[in-house]
Amino acid sequence: MSSTSGNGLVVGAHGRHFIVETADGQRRLCHSRGKKSEAVVGDRVQWQPTGDEGVIDRVEPRRNLLFRQDEWRSKSFAANLDQLLVLVAAEPMYAETQLTRALIAATQAGIPAFVVLNKIDLPQAAAARERLAPYRAMGVEVIELSLKGDAAAAEALLRPRLQGRSTLVLGPSGMGKSTLINLMVPAAAAQVGEISLALNTGRHTTTTTTWYWLGEGRQTALIDSPGFQNFGLRQVAPADLGPLMPDLAAHMDCRFYNCSHLHEPGCGVRAALERGEISATRYRIYQELFAEVSSTKW
Ligand SMILES: Nc1nc2c(ncn2[C@@H]2O[C@H](COP(=O)(O)OP(=O)(O)OP(=O)(O)O)[C@@H](O)[C@H]2O)c(=O)[nH]1
Ligand SMILES: [Mg+2]
Ligand SMILES: [Zn+2]
């Protein structure tokens, strides 16, 4: 059977250009119809050929979509995910607010998430580990490894965790996302940048989102993504923010049903903060996010 048209999976996206994997496993360059580029990596699409290339006619309904909403634009990461792997490391040190934002976006999108702390071969890893303590305490799974220092151990930890699922690898620039993809998918050849190059010149930094199959049978997928700096959460309504943070949500026995947990008397969240049951940093991030999402018009 030849793939003259039909169903496909978006495995790469760059502006209005898409790589669509057809039913027989071929990859084909496709364009979106019209001005809007609606498809994202992970989308199931209907397409038809135009010469050697193709046109996407329709995007099938999505199971989920992970995206960020900055002040002026919305940026989709990927669709139809089974899970999110947030990759962090101590060199360069990840910003905790970025981790929090990724976890909130995943929770709101209904996508289970876990954290991988990479580069534990470096002495700075202790500080990163400490920073993750509140996340472990609220039930977030954290896997520690060194993709370069002990690749075999890293692979053994990751493989069962990824098996049979589609996983988006997300994290700030330089954490090792492409290194992880290359370890798990030897044929991937994802571009890995040396830290100095990545941060100083942008070279070798991943700029597109790409779907890779891990092993035979097209059952397990890993998705490499560009590192992010901003991670806007303006899709979240202010009142939804606290409930999306499990450590705060556990203490929302407040006097007022519409408590903002910022200044009201009888606030269970602030009481827990004073007792040391909520991390001061997490609460500060909540304040920062609350201000940010409150400046959005609803
Ligand atoms: N010390 C150490 N360095 C590592 C480890 N894993 C990756 N690196 C290095 O970290 C740097 C960044 O790795 P990448 O895989 O390019 O990071 P990335 O997350 O894909 O970065 P962007 O594409 O810019 O988002 C490279 O120089 C890697 O060699 C590790 O376990 N230990
Ligand atoms: Mg990369
Ligand atoms: Zn409150």
XYZ file of C-alpha atoms and ligand atoms in Angstrom:
332
model
C 0.000 0.000 0.000
C 1.480 3.357 -0.903
C 1.039 6.468 1.199
C -0.672 8.686 -1.303
C -2.681 10.440 1.366
C -4.332 9.718 4.646
C -3.368 9.665 8.266
C -0.075 10.904 9.580
C 1.769 11.857 12.723
C 3.507 15.212 13.027
C 7.081 14.369 14.058
C 8.681 17.749 13.413
C 7.488 21.336 13.270
C 9.168 24.549 12.277
C 6.912 27.513 11.621
C 4.521 26.464 8.871
C 6.635 23.477 7.819
C 5.943 20.072 9.260
C 7.460 16.640 8.975
C 4.624 14.155 8.799
C 5.223 10.448 9.292
C 2.808 8.580 7.057
C 1.065 5.305 7.797
C 3.873 3.289 6.112
C 6.556 5.042 8.181
C 7.789 7.462 5.495
C 8.540 11.027 6.473
C 7.335 13.826 4.263
C 7.578 17.597 4.323
C 4.117 19.140 4.630
C 2.683 22.596 4.818
C -0.353 23.824 6.605
C -3.262 25.227 4.679
C -3.888 28.906 5.017
C -2.064 31.296 7.265
C -2.507 29.514 10.548
C -0.056 26.797 11.478
C -2.290 24.809 13.725
C -0.470 21.500 13.868
C 2.095 20.706 16.548
C 4.419 17.770 17.128
C 2.406 14.773 18.302
C -0.676 15.712 16.293
C -2.507 13.149 14.220
C -3.352 14.746 10.890
C -5.075 14.115 7.587
C -2.809 15.065 4.713
C -2.628 14.846 0.931
C 0.272 14.999 -1.477
C 1.354 17.979 -3.549
C 4.192 16.561 -5.632
C 6.932 15.314 -3.317
C 5.540 17.326 -0.457
C 2.163 17.470 1.193
C -0.555 19.617 2.672
C -2.172 19.113 6.029
C -5.940 19.206 5.615
C -7.060 18.565 9.131
C -5.723 18.128 12.650
C -7.496 15.368 14.588
C -8.891 16.227 18.038
C -6.176 16.152 20.700
C -6.024 14.133 23.876
C -3.995 16.938 25.458
C -1.761 19.876 24.549
C 1.129 21.294 26.518
C 1.652 24.974 25.871
C 2.809 28.160 27.459
C 1.028 31.473 27.253
C 3.354 34.455 27.327
C 2.092 38.002 27.405
C 1.883 38.366 23.647
C 1.887 34.876 22.262
C 1.011 31.284 22.872
C 3.624 28.612 22.214
C 2.633 24.963 21.904
C 5.222 22.382 22.934
C 3.550 19.147 21.831
C 0.239 17.280 21.788
C -1.046 13.811 22.717
C 1.572 13.145 25.377
C 1.595 10.343 27.913
C 3.975 12.163 30.207
C 6.325 15.067 30.697
C 9.956 14.669 31.739
C 11.274 17.906 33.209
C 15.057 17.862 33.006
C 17.050 20.017 35.418
C 20.705 20.286 36.427
C 22.974 22.367 38.622
C 25.357 23.560 35.889
C 24.003 25.843 34.724
C 21.748 25.984 37.777
C 18.108 25.720 36.791
C 15.657 28.387 37.940
C 13.109 26.941 40.336
C 10.369 29.109 38.883
C 10.863 27.361 35.524
C 10.411 23.967 37.124
C 7.285 25.141 38.947
C 5.847 26.624 35.781
C 6.398 23.460 33.757
C 4.743 21.341 36.443
C 1.744 23.677 36.694
C 1.261 23.712 32.913
C 1.426 19.909 32.799
C -1.032 19.504 35.653
C -3.461 21.902 34.034
C -3.139 20.034 30.733
C -3.758 16.714 32.490
C -0.296 15.337 31.688
C 1.587 13.401 34.404
C 5.054 14.802 35.022
C 8.264 13.692 36.672
C 11.645 15.317 37.192
C 15.090 14.118 36.180
C 18.070 15.711 37.893
C 21.021 15.366 35.514
C 24.772 15.964 35.965
C 25.040 14.463 39.438
C 28.701 13.877 38.563
C 29.248 17.582 39.299
C 29.780 18.864 42.860
C 27.096 21.512 42.354
C 24.512 18.728 42.225
C 24.039 18.876 46.001
C 22.497 22.340 45.747
C 20.160 21.227 42.977
C 19.131 18.189 45.011
C 18.298 20.391 47.978
C 16.224 22.675 45.781
C 14.150 19.645 44.773
C 13.260 18.659 48.340
C 9.860 20.434 48.410
C 8.938 18.748 45.136
C 9.744 15.282 46.438
C 7.759 16.124 49.574
C 4.680 17.019 47.514
C 4.886 13.692 45.688
C 6.791 14.571 42.512
C 8.982 11.681 41.388
C 12.635 12.697 41.038
C 15.180 10.508 39.229
C 18.851 11.404 39.672
C 21.453 10.494 37.073
C 24.433 11.576 35.064
C 23.863 11.187 31.350
C 27.545 11.692 30.600
C 29.183 10.470 33.795
C 27.410 7.101 33.930
C 25.428 6.633 30.758
C 24.716 2.940 31.350
C 23.163 3.581 34.761
C 21.169 6.517 33.356
C 19.802 4.391 30.555
C 18.828 1.600 32.959
C 16.909 4.088 35.110
C 15.141 5.754 32.210
C 14.251 2.863 29.948
C 11.481 1.289 32.076
C 10.141 4.742 32.893
C 9.772 5.578 29.198
C 8.685 2.196 27.848
C 5.463 2.222 25.820
C 4.796 5.931 26.317
C 5.285 9.185 24.483
C 7.383 11.512 26.605
C 8.180 15.166 26.042
C 11.591 16.174 27.378
C 11.374 19.755 28.576
C 13.718 21.979 30.499
C 15.824 25.113 30.438
C 18.682 25.346 27.939
C 21.827 23.351 28.686
C 20.272 20.783 31.042
C 21.060 17.856 28.722
C 17.813 17.207 26.822
C 19.554 16.415 23.554
C 22.168 14.356 25.396
C 19.323 12.303 26.874
C 17.693 11.803 23.471
C 20.990 10.693 21.929
C 21.609 8.212 24.716
C 18.172 6.629 24.450
C 17.862 6.884 20.641
C 21.323 6.278 19.175
C 20.142 7.111 15.651
C 18.815 10.501 16.732
C 21.971 12.614 16.382
C 20.277 15.450 18.211
C 22.656 18.365 18.368
C 24.398 18.679 21.688
C 26.010 21.965 22.530
C 28.893 22.637 24.823
C 27.612 24.873 27.599
C 29.810 27.832 26.676
C 28.746 27.693 23.064
C 25.097 27.204 23.885
C 24.981 30.116 26.263
C 27.317 32.515 24.499
C 26.477 32.098 20.868
C 23.393 29.943 20.747
C 25.219 27.359 18.655
C 24.093 23.759 18.960
C 21.129 24.801 21.001
C 18.092 22.869 19.841
C 15.709 25.111 17.915
C 12.998 22.711 16.802
C 10.800 20.139 18.457
C 11.354 16.613 17.152
C 9.661 13.289 17.778
C 11.927 10.211 17.982
C 10.938 6.557 18.151
C 12.790 4.536 20.722
C 13.371 0.982 19.565
C 11.228 -1.041 17.186
C 7.476 -1.102 16.866
C 6.809 2.624 17.263
C 5.504 2.191 20.808
C 7.898 4.399 22.730
C 8.591 7.993 21.762
C 10.844 10.753 23.059
C 10.381 14.353 22.019
C 13.302 16.775 22.081
C 12.436 20.437 22.487
C 14.244 23.763 22.523
C 15.212 25.012 25.952
C 12.952 27.768 27.210
C 13.672 30.965 29.080
C 10.198 32.336 29.556
C 7.348 30.067 30.487
C 4.242 32.193 30.605
C 1.245 30.773 32.450
C -1.364 33.285 31.407
C -3.698 30.427 30.485
C -4.192 29.902 34.223
C -6.921 31.900 35.988
C -5.737 33.405 39.315
C -8.147 31.292 41.379
C -6.885 28.106 39.674
C -3.249 28.751 40.492
C -3.153 27.570 44.120
C -5.066 24.349 43.416
C -2.456 23.557 40.722
C 0.330 23.666 43.362
C -0.087 20.507 45.488
C 1.862 21.792 48.505
C -0.365 24.874 48.713
C -3.521 22.980 47.831
C -3.001 20.718 50.850
C -3.552 23.719 53.151
C -6.491 25.541 51.605
C -8.701 25.398 54.661
C -9.081 29.171 54.559
C -11.767 31.320 56.236
C -12.832 32.879 52.925
C -13.849 30.635 50.047
C -12.226 33.032 47.589
C -9.043 33.537 49.612
C -6.113 34.633 47.438
C -3.680 33.329 50.075
C -1.853 36.643 49.876
C -3.163 38.747 52.783
C -6.524 37.521 54.081
C -6.968 36.647 57.770
C -7.567 33.009 58.582
C -5.581 31.785 55.560
C -4.547 28.147 55.855
C -1.789 28.525 53.285
C -0.093 31.377 55.129
C -0.454 29.529 58.424
C 1.290 26.520 56.880
C 3.986 28.813 55.515
C 4.607 30.189 59.017
C 4.806 26.671 60.428
C 7.423 25.870 57.782
C 5.177 23.329 56.053
C 5.296 25.208 52.757
C 8.688 26.204 51.370
C 9.303 29.958 51.380
C 10.545 29.789 47.814
C 7.454 27.991 46.607
C 5.259 30.607 48.267
C 7.308 33.413 46.708
C 6.851 31.785 43.298
C 3.105 31.609 43.989
C 3.077 35.359 44.707
C 5.032 36.065 41.521
C 2.734 33.860 39.432
C -0.409 35.261 41.015
C 0.649 38.785 40.056
C 1.464 37.609 36.549
C -1.791 35.785 35.874
C -3.820 38.565 37.516
C -2.564 41.059 34.954
C -4.309 39.060 32.238
C -7.787 40.194 31.221
C -10.434 37.549 31.853
N 28.985 17.216 33.506
C 27.967 16.783 32.777
N 27.643 17.430 31.643
C 26.599 16.980 30.934
C 25.828 15.859 31.360
N 24.839 15.672 30.451
C 24.982 16.628 29.511
N 26.043 17.435 29.785
C 26.539 18.572 28.973
O 25.623 19.652 29.083
C 25.686 20.446 27.875
C 24.296 20.732 27.340
O 23.729 19.508 26.872
P 22.568 19.480 25.779
O 22.135 18.055 25.679
O 22.964 20.179 24.530
O 21.457 20.351 26.527
P 20.000 20.766 26.016
O 19.116 20.664 27.196
O 19.623 19.960 24.831
O 20.192 22.294 25.631
P 19.318 23.190 24.595
O 19.238 22.447 23.304
O 20.110 24.461 24.511
O 17.983 23.418 25.215
C 26.593 19.689 26.926
O 27.866 20.269 26.973
C 26.598 18.294 27.489
O 27.766 17.621 27.130
C 26.216 15.186 32.565
O 25.626 14.199 33.018
N 27.267 15.712 33.235
Mg 19.044 20.468 22.926
Zn -5.859 31.261 51.914
